Amino acid sequence: MTSALSALTATTGNRKDTWNTPLDFVQDVVKFFGTIDLDPCCNDIDNPNVPALNYYTEKTNGLAHDWHGKVFMNHPYSDSRTWVPYAVLQYESGNAEELVLLIKLDISTKWWQSVSKYPWIAINKRMKFGNGQGAAPFQSAIIYLGKNLDKFNQYFGKYGQLYVAHE
C-alpha cells in the first residue's frame, strides 16, 4: 500500500481500505529519507502515491517478502494486526534499515504492543486520506524504527507530540 490507508485493495464491509496518503505527508517522508527504497503497500503500481524505488502491491504481497533499505508503510488499516508486527520484524531482523509507519493510533490493541517501544508521534488532527470527503474517523500516529531520532522529530514533530518509551 502506498501511502494511503492501504495498498492492498481490501474492503471492510462497504467501506474501502485503499486511501492514498496525503501528498504533503508523502513529501515529508521523501525529505526525511532522501530516497524511499520500498513502499510495501502500493495500491497502484502504474500511478503510485509514494515515489519509492520498489513496490509491493496486493498482488505481489508485501507480507511475503523481506523488506530492505528505507521503508515507508501505510498499510490497510483493517489488517494492522498483521502489517504492524511484520514491519517491526523486518526492522528487528536487520532486513530494513529504517522505517516510517503511518498507522491508526490505537494503543488498546495487541498489535500496538509490537511498536510501543519505538518512538512515535500522535498526530494532532485527523488526517484526510485520498479522495475522502472528510477526515478519517480516527487519530493516526507516525512510528519510527531507526537510529536518527533527532532528524525524525525535526521532520515530523510538526504533526504532534513525540513520545519515547521510558526504559
C-alpha positions as a Python dict, from the first residue, in 0.01 Angstrom:
ca = {
    (1, 'M'): (0, 0, 0),
    (2, 'T'): (142, 305, -100),
    (3, 'S'): (98, 568, 140),
    (4, 'A'): (-261, 552, 184),
    (5, 'L'): (-490, 390, 416),
    (6, 'S'): (-377, 91, 234),
    (7, 'A'): (-234, -58, -57),
    (8, 'L'): (-386, -391, -64),
    (9, 'T'): (-722, -335, -211),
    (10, 'A'): (-902, -462, 92),
    (11, 'T'): (-1253, -379, 193),
    (12, 'T'): (-1421, -373, 529),
    (13, 'G'): (-1792, -415, 480),
    (14, 'N'): (-1897, -141, 242),
    (15, 'R'): (-1600, 78, 328),
    (16, 'K'): (-1288, 60, 119),
    (17, 'D'): (-947, 39, 280),
    (18, 'T'): (-736, 184, -3),
    (19, 'W'): (-690, 555, 54),
    (20, 'N'): (-380, 743, -58),
    (21, 'T'): (-160, 913, 196),
    (22, 'P'): (-185, 1293, 194),
    (23, 'L'): (72, 1432, -52),
    (24, 'D'): (220, 1679, 198),
    (25, 'F'): (293, 1387, 430),
    (26, 'V'): (449, 1186, 148),
    (27, 'Q'): (670, 1487, 68),
    (28, 'D'): (788, 1497, 429),
    (29, 'V'): (877, 1127, 411),
    (30, 'V'): (1078, 1193, 94),
    (31, 'K'): (1260, 1486, 259),
    (32, 'F'): (1332, 1273, 565),
    (33, 'F'): (1465, 968, 380),
    (34, 'G'): (1603, 1137, 70),
    (35, 'T'): (1506, 823, -120),
    (36, 'I'): (1234, 579, -24),
    (37, 'D'): (1362, 233, -106),
    (38, 'L'): (1034, 47, -57),
    (39, 'D'): (661, 101, -31),
    (40, 'P'): (535, -245, 73),
    (41, 'C'): (169, -139, 39),
    (42, 'C'): (137, 21, -302),
    (43, 'N'): (-218, 35, -431),
    (44, 'D'): (-140, 142, -788),
    (45, 'I'): (191, 37, -941),
    (46, 'D'): (120, 238, -1257),
    (47, 'N'): (44, 558, -1066),
    (48, 'P'): (199, 523, -720),
    (49, 'N'): (122, 775, -446),
    (50, 'V'): (466, 721, -292),
    (51, 'P'): (779, 773, -504),
    (52, 'A'): (970, 463, -399),
    (53, 'L'): (1237, 266, -582),
    (54, 'N'): (1050, -61, -517),
    (55, 'Y'): (687, -156, -452),
    (56, 'Y'): (477, -445, -337),
    (57, 'T'): (109, -447, -419),
    (58, 'E'): (-185, -660, -314),
    (59, 'K'): (-91, -897, -597),
    (60, 'T'): (279, -921, -502),
    (61, 'N'): (201, -919, -126),
    (62, 'G'): (449, -723, 82),
    (63, 'L'): (399, -970, 366),
    (64, 'A'): (556, -1246, 155),
    (65, 'H'): (892, -1070, 113),
    (66, 'D'): (1179, -931, 316),
    (67, 'W'): (1198, -552, 314),
    (68, 'H'): (1523, -364, 263),
    (69, 'G'): (1656, -12, 300),
    (70, 'K'): (1440, 286, 391),
    (71, 'V'): (1076, 182, 406),
    (72, 'F'): (757, 387, 428),
    (73, 'M'): (445, 191, 515),
    (74, 'N'): (84, 299, 517),
    (75, 'H'): (-91, -36, 525),
    (76, 'P'): (-454, -149, 508),
    (77, 'Y'): (-578, -41, 849),
    (78, 'S'): (-824, -329, 857),
    (79, 'D'): (-523, -560, 898),
    (80, 'S'): (-295, -375, 1140),
    (81, 'R'): (-261, -693, 1347),
    (82, 'T'): (-59, -844, 1062),
    (83, 'W'): (117, -549, 898),
    (84, 'V'): (246, -364, 1204),
    (85, 'P'): (418, -662, 1372),
    (86, 'Y'): (559, -765, 1033),
    (87, 'A'): (715, -420, 987),
    (88, 'V'): (874, -449, 1333),
    (89, 'L'): (1006, -795, 1243),
    (90, 'Q'): (1167, -656, 927),
    (91, 'Y'): (1350, -391, 1131),
    (92, 'E'): (1447, -612, 1424),
    (93, 'S'): (1577, -888, 1195),
    (94, 'G'): (1806, -637, 1024),
    (95, 'N'): (1634, -652, 686),
    (96, 'A'): (1503, -294, 678),
    (97, 'E'): (1746, -19, 774),
    (98, 'E'): (1490, 242, 874),
    (99, 'L'): (1109, 260, 871),
    (100, 'V'): (843, 528, 900),
    (101, 'L'): (498, 383, 961),
    (102, 'L'): (176, 579, 930),
    (103, 'I'): (-76, 385, 1136),
    (104, 'K'): (-403, 417, 1320),
    (105, 'L'): (-338, 528, 1678),
    (106, 'D'): (-489, 251, 1888),
    (107, 'I'): (-287, 173, 2199),
    (108, 'S'): (-558, -65, 2325),
    (109, 'T'): (-469, -336, 2071),
    (110, 'K'): (-226, -626, 2088),
    (111, 'W'): (-56, -518, 1764),
    (112, 'W'): (24, -178, 1917),
    (113, 'Q'): (242, -355, 2171),
    (114, 'S'): (476, -460, 1891),
    (115, 'V'): (564, -93, 1820),
    (116, 'S'): (515, 54, 2168),
    (117, 'K'): (887, 58, 2248),
    (118, 'Y'): (966, 269, 1940),
    (119, 'P'): (937, 650, 1919),
    (120, 'W'): (606, 776, 1787),
    (121, 'I'): (414, 1093, 1724),
    (122, 'A'): (43, 1125, 1790),
    (123, 'I'): (-84, 1335, 1500),
    (124, 'N'): (-268, 1644, 1633),
    (125, 'K'): (-554, 1626, 1385),
    (126, 'R'): (-739, 1362, 1194),
    (127, 'M'): (-583, 1316, 854),
    (128, 'K'): (-771, 1334, 524),
    (129, 'F'): (-669, 1041, 305),
    (130, 'G'): (-704, 1015, -71),
    (131, 'N'): (-1030, 1135, -220),
    (132, 'G'): (-1220, 1108, 107),
    (133, 'Q'): (-1481, 1374, 164),
    (134, 'G'): (-1363, 1436, 518),
    (135, 'A'): (-1104, 1343, 772),
    (136, 'A'): (-1058, 987, 892),
    (137, 'P'): (-1276, 885, 1187),
    (138, 'F'): (-967, 804, 1396),
    (139, 'Q'): (-639, 957, 1505),
    (140, 'S'): (-318, 849, 1334),
    (141, 'A'): (37, 800, 1459),
    (142, 'I'): (378, 810, 1298),
    (143, 'I'): (609, 536, 1424),
    (144, 'Y'): (985, 549, 1375),
    (145, 'L'): (1210, 247, 1363),
    (146, 'G'): (1561, 374, 1315),
    (147, 'K'): (1858, 542, 1478),
    (148, 'N'): (1813, 910, 1389),
    (149, 'L'): (1552, 1026, 1639),
    (150, 'D'): (1653, 1393, 1623),
    (151, 'K'): (1608, 1400, 1246),
    (152, 'F'): (1275, 1216, 1277),
    (153, 'N'): (1149, 1477, 1523),
    (154, 'Q'): (1282, 1758, 1302),
    (155, 'Y'): (1074, 1644, 1003),
    (156, 'F'): (765, 1503, 1174),
    (157, 'G'): (745, 1691, 1503),
    (158, 'K'): (520, 1949, 1337),
    (159, 'Y'): (246, 1684, 1329),
    (160, 'G'): (227, 1641, 1706),
    (161, 'Q'): (397, 1535, 2026),
    (162, 'L'): (691, 1293, 2017),
    (163, 'Y'): (669, 1005, 2262),
    (164, 'V'): (967, 790, 2354),
    (165, 'A'): (927, 482, 2572),
    (166, 'H'): (1088, 502, 2913),
    (167, 'E'): (1316, 211, 2983),
}
